[in-house]
mmCIF file of C-alpha atoms and ligand atoms in Angstrom:
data_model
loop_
_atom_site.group_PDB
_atom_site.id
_atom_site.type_symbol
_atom_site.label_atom_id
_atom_site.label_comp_id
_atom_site.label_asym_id
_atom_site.label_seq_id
_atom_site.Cartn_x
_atom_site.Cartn_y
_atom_site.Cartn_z
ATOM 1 C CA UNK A 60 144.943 48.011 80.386
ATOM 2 C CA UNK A 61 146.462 50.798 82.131
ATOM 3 C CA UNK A 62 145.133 52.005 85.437
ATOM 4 C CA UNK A 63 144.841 56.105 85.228
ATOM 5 C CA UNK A 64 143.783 55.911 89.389
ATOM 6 C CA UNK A 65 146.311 58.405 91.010
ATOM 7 C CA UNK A 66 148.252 58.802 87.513
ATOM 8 C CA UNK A 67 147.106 62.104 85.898
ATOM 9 C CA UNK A 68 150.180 62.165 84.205
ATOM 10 C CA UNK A 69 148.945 59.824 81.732
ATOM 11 C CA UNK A 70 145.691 62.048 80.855
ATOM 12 C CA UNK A 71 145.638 65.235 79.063
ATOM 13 C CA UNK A 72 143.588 68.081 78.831
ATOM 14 C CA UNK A 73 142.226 69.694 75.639
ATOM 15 C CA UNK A 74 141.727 73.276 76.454
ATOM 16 C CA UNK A 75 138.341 73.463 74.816
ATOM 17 C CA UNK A 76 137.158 71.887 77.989
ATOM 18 C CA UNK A 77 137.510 75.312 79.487
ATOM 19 C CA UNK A 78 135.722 76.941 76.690
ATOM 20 C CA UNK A 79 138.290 79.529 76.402
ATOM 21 C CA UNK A 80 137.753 81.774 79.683
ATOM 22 C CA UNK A 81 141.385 82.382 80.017
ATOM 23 C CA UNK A 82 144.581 83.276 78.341
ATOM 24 C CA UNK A 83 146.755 79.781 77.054
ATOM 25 C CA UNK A 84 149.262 81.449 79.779
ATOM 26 C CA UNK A 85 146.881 80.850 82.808
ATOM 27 C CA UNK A 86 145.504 77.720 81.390
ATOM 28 C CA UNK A 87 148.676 76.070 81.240
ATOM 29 C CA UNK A 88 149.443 76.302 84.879
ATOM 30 C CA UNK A 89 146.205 75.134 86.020
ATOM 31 C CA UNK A 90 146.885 72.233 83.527
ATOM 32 C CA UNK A 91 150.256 71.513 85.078
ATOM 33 C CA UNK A 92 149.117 72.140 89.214
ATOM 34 C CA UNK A 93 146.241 69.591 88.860
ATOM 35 C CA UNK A 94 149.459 67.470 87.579
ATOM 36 C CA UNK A 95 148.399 66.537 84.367
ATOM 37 C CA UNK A 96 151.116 65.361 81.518
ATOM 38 C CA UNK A 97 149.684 66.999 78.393
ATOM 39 C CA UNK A 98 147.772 69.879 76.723
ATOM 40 C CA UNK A 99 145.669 70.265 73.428
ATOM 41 C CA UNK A 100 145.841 74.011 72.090
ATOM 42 C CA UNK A 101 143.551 75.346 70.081
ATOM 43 C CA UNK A 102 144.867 77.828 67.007
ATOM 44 C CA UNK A 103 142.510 80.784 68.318
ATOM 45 C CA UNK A 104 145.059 80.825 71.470
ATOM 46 C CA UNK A 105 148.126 80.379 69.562
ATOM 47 C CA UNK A 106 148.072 82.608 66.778
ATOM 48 C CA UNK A 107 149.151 85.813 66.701
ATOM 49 C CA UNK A 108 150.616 85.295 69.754
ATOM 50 C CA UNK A 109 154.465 84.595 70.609
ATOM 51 C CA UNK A 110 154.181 80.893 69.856
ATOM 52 C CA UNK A 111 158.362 80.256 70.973
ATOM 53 C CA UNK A 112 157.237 81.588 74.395
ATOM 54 C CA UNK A 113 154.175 79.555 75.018
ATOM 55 C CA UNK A 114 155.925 76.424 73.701
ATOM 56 C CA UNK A 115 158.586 76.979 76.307
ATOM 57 C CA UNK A 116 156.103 78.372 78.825
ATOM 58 C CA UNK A 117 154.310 74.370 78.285
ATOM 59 C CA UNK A 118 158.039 72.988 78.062
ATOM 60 C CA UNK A 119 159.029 74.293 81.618
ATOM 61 C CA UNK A 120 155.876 73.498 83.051
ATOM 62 C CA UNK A 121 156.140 69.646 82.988
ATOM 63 C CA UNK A 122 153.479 69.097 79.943
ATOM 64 C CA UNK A 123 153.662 67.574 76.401
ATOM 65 C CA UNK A 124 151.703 68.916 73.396
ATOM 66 C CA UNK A 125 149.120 66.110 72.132
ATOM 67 C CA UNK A 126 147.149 67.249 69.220
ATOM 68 C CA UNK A 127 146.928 71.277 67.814
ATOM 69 C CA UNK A 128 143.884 72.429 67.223
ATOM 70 C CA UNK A 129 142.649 71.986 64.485
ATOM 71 C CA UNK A 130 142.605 72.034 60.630
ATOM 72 C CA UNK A 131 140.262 74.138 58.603
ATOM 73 C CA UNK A 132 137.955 72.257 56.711
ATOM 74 C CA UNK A 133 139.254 70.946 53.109
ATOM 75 C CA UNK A 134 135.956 71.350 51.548
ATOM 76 C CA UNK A 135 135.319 74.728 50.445
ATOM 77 C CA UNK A 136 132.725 75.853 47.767
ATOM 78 C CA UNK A 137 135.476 77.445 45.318
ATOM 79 C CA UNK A 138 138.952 76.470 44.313
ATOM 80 C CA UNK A 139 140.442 79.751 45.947
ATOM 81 C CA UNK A 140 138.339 79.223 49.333
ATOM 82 C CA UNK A 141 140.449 75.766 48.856
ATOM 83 C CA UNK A 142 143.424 76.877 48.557
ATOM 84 C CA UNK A 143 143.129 79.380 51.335
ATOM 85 C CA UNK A 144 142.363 76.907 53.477
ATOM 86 C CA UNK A 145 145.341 74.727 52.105
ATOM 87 C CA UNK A 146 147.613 78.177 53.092
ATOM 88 C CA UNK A 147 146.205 78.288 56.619
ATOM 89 C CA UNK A 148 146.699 74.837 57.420
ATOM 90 C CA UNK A 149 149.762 75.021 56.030
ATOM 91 C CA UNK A 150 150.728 78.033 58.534
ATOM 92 C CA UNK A 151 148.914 75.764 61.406
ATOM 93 C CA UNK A 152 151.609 72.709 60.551
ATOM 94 C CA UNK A 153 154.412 75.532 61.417
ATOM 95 C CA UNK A 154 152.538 76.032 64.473
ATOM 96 C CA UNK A 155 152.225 72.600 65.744
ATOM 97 C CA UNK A 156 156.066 72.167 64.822
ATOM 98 C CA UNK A 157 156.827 74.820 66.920
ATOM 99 C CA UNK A 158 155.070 73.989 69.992
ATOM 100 C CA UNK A 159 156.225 70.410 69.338
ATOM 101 C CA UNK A 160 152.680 68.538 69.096
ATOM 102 C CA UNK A 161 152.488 65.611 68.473
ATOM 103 C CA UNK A 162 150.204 65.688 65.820
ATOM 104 C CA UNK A 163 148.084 68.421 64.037
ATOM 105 C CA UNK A 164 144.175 67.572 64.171
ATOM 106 C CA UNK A 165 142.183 67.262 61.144
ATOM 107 C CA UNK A 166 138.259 68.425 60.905
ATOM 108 C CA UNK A 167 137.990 68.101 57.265
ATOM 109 C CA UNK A 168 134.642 69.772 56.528
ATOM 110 C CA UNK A 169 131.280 68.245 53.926
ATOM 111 C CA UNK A 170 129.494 69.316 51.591
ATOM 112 C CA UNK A 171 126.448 68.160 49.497
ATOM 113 C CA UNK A 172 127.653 65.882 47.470
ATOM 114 C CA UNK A 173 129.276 63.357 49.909
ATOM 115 C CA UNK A 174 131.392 61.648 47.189
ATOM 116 C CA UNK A 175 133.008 65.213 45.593
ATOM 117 C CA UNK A 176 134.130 66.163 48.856
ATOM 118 C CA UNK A 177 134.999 62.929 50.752
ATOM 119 C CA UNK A 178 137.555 63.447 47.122
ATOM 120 C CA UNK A 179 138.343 66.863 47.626
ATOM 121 C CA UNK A 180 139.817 65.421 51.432
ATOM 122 C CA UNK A 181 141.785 63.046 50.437
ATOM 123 C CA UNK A 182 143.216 65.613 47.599
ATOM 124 C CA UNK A 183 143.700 68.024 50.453
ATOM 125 C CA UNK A 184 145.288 65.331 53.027
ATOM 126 C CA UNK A 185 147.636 64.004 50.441
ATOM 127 C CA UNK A 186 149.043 67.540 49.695
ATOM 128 C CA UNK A 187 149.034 68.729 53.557
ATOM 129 C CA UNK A 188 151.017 65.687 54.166
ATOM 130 C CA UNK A 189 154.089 66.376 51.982
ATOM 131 C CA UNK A 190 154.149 69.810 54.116
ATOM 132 C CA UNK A 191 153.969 67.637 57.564
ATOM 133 C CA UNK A 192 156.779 65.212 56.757
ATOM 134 C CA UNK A 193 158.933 68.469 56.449
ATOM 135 C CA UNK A 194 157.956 70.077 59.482
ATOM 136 C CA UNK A 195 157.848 66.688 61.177
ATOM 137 C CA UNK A 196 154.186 66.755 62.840
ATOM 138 C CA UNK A 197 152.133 63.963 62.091
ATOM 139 C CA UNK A 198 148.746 64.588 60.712
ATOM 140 C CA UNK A 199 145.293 62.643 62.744
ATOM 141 C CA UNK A 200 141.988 62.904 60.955
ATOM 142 C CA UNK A 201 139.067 62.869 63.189
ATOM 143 C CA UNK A 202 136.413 60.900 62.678
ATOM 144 C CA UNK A 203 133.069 62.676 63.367
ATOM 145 C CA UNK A 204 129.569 61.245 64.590
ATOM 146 C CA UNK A 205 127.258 61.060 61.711
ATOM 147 C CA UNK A 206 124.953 63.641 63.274
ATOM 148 C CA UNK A 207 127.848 66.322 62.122
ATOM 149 C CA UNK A 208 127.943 65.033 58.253
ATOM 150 C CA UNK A 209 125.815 67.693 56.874
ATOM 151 C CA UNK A 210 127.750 70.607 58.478
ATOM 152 C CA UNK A 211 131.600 69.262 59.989
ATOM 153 C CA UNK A 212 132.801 66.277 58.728
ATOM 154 C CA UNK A 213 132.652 63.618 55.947
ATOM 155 C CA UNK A 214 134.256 61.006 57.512
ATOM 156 C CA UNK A 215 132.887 59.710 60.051
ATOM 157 C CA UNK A 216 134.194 56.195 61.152
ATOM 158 C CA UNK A 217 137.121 54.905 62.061
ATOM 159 C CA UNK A 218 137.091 52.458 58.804
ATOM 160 C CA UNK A 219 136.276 55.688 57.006
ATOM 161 C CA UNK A 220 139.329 57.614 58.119
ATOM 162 C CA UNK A 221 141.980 54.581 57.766
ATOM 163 C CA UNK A 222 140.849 53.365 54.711
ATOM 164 C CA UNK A 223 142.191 57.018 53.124
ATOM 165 C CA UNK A 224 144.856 56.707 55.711
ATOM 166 C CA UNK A 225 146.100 54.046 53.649
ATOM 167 C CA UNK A 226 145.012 55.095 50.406
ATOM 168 C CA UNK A 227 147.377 58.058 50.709
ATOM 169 C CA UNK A 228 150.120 57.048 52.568
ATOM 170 C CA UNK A 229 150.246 52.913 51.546
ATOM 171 C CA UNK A 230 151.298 50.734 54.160
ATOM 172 C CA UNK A 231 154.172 51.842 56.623
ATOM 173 C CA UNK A 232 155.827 51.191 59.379
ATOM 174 C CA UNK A 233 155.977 54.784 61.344
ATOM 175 C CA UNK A 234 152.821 56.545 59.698
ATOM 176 C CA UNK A 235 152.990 60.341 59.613
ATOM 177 C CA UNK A 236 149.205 60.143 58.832
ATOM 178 C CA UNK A 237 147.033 58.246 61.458
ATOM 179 C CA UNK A 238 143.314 59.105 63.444
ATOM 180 C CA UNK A 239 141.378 60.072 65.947
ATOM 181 C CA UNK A 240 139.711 57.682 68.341
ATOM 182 C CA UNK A 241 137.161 60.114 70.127
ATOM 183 C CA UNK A 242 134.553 58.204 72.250
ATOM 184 C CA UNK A 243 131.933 61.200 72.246
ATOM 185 C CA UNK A 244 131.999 60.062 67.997
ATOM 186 C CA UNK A 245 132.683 56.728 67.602
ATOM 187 C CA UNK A 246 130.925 55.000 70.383
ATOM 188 C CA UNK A 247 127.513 53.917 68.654
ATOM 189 C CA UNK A 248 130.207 52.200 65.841
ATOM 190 C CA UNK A 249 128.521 48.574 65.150
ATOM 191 C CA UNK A 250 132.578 48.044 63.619
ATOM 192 C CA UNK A 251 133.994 49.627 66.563
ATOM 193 C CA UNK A 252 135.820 46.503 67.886
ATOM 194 C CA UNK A 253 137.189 45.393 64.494
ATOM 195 C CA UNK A 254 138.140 49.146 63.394
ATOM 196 C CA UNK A 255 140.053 50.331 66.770
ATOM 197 C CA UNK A 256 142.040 46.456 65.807
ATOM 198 C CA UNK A 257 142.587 47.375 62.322
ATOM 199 C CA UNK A 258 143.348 50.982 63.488
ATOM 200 C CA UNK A 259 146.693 49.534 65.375
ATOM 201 C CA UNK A 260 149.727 52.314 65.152
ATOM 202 C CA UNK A 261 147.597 54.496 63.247
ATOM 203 C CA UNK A 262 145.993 55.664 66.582
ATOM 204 C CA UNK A 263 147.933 58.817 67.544
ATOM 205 C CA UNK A 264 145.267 60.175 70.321
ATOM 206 C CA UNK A 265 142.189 59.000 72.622
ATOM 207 C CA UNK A 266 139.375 61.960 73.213
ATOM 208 C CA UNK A 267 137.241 61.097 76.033
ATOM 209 C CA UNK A 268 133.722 63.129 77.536
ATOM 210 C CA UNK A 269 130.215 61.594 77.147
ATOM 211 C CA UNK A 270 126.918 61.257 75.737
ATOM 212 C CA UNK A 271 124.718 62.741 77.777
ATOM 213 C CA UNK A 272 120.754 61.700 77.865
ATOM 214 C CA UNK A 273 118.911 63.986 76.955
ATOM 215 C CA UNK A 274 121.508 65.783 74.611
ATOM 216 C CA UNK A 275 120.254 69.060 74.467
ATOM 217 C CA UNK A 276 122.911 70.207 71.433
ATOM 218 C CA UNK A 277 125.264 67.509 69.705
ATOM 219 C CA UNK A 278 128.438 70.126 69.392
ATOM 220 C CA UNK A 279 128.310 72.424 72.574
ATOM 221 C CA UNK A 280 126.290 69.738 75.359
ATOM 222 C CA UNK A 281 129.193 66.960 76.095
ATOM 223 C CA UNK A 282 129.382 65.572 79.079
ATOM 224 C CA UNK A 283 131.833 64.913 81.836
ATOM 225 C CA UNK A 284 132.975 61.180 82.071
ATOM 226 C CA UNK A 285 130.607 59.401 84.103
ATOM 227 C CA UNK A 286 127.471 61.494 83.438
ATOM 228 C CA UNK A 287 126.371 59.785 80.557
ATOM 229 C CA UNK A 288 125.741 56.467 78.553
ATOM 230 C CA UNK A 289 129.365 55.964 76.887
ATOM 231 C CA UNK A 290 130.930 52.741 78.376
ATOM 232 C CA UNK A 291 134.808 54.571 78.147
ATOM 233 C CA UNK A 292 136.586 51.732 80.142
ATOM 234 C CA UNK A 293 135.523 49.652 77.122
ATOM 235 C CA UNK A 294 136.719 51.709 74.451
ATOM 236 C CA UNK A 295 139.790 52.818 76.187
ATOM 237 C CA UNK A 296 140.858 49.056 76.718
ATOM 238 C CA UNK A 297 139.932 48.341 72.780
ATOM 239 C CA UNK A 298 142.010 51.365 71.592
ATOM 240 C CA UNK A 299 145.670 50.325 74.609
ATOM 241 C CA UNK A 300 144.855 46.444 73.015
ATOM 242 C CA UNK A 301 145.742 47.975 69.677
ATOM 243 C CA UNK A 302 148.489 49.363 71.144
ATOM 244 C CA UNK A 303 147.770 52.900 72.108
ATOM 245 C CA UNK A 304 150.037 54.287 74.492
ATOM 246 C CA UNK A 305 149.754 57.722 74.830
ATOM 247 C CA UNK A 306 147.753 60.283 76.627
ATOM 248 C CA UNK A 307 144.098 59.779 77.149
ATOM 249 C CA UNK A 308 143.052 63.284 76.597
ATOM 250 C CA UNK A 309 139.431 65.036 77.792
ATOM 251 C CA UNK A 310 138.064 67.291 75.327
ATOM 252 C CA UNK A 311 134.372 68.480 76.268
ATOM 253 C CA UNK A 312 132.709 71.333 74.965
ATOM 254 C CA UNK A 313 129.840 72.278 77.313
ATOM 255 C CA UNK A 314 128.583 75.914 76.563
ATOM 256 C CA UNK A 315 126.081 75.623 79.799
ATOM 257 C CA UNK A 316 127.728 73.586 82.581
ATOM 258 C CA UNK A 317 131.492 73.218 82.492
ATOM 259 C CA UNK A 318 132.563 76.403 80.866
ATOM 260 C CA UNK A 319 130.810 78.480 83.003
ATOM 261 C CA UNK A 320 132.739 76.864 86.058
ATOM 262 C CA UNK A 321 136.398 77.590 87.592
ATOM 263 C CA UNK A 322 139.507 76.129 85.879
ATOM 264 C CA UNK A 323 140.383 74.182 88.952
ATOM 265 C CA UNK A 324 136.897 73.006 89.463
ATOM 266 C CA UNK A 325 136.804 71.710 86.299
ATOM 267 C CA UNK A 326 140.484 69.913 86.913
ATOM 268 C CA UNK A 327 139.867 68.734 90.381
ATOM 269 C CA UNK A 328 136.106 66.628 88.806
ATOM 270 C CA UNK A 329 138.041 65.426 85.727
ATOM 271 C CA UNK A 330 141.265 63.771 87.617
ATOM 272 C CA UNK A 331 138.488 62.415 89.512
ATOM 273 C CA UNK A 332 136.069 60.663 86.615
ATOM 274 C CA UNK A 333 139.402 59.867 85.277
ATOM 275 C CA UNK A 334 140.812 57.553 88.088
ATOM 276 C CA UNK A 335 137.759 55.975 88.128
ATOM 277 C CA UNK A 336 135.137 56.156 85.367
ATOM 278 C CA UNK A 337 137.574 55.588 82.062
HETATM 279 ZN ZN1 ZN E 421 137.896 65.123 69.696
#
């Protein structure tokens, strides 16, 4: 396993973390000072703005693009809510080409009848990925904890998500279609060992926060690394063993603790669970 102590360069930062308090412009250099190697954008920061700028504002400032955030969901009620979602991911691909990410991530949305939409997915995966081999951005489903079926996501284990990994794409030596491993949803996994193995090069990124106890709300009351009951050395050693490489990348949404506090606050406590609690 990799050691992270004193190498920040190795981690990334998903901008959610700062829930949004700043422009992309000011996040990015607080990114880069605390010396981190990568960024996650979300498309709320991105769009509409000059995206050739920002990509070379990241460029110049020493940081790669992990994932681009993030699909919209490929379930909707009608055919045309469908196909406008098709359109906008479509336009997000372009996006995530442009600011060179390495892959664009996938929330794919649910519905009531689990097995229509887990359908309507893979229908909406299989098209999006003809559109990503042109642009060149690899696509990464998420995986979400069950708790989010009814309202986020319809796949929700690792098996789940590279089983129609390789029902759409067969098997292949450089997949343009791979998954998330994010500890904050896949940690209770009774497969977990066996799926992260099976997983291999389809792993193209590593989210890490925790579980806090008591979780007061599943989406918006993640917790720093260290502060609650995910064991993230453990899962961080399965995922490198099936030979991830690549940026281990914080993502925490916290609506009452870390996004009210300073940008470098935030940095200077993460570098620190980093080196020494993942
Ligand atoms: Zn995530």
């Amino acid at each position: 396993m990799r050691t992270l102590k004193n190498h920040p360069e190795l981690c990334a930062v998903n901008t959610a973390t700062f829930g949004f308090q700043a422009p992309l412009t000011k996040v990015i250099d607080e990114v880069a000072r605390a010396g981190f190697g990568a960024i996650a954008p979300w498309r709320r920061e991105i769009e509409g703005q000059d995206v050739k700028a920002l990509s070379k504002q990241i460029r110049d400032a020493g940081l790669k693009v992990t994932g681009y955030c993030r699909s919209e969901y490929f379930t909707g009620s009608t055919k045309i809510a469908r196909k406008a979602a098709m359109k906008a991911n479509a336009k997000a691909l372009d996006g995530a080409a442009e600011l060179n990410a390495a892959y664009f991530a996938l929330v794919v949305g649910t519905g009531r009848n689990l097995n229509l939409v887990r359908q309507q997915v893979e229908d909406g995966v299989a098209e999006l990925l003809e559109h990503a081999r042109e642009v060149g951005v690899k696509l990464a489903v998420e995986p979400l904890h069950p708790v989010y079926a009814a309202d986020r996501a319809c796949i929700n284990t690792i098996a789940q998500a590279l089983a129609l990994c390789q029902r759409i794409e067969g098997k292949v030596k450089k997949p343009m279609l791979g998954l998330l491993v994010d500890c904050y949803h896949v940690w209770w996994d009774p497969a977990l060992e066996s799926s992260i193995a099976a997983a291999g090069n389809r792993i193209l990124g590593f989210h890490v926060s925790d579980w806090l106890m008591p979780v007061r709300d599943v989406l918006n009351d993640r917790g720093m690394m260290g502060d609650g009951i995910i064991d993230l050395p453990y899962i961080r050693e399965l995922v490198e063993k099936a030979g991830y490489n690549s940026f281990v990348e914080v993502e925490i949404f916290s609506s009452e603790n870390w996004w009210k506090r300073p940008m470098d606050e935030t940095c200077r406590v993460m570098r620190e669970r980093l080196f020494t609690r993942v």
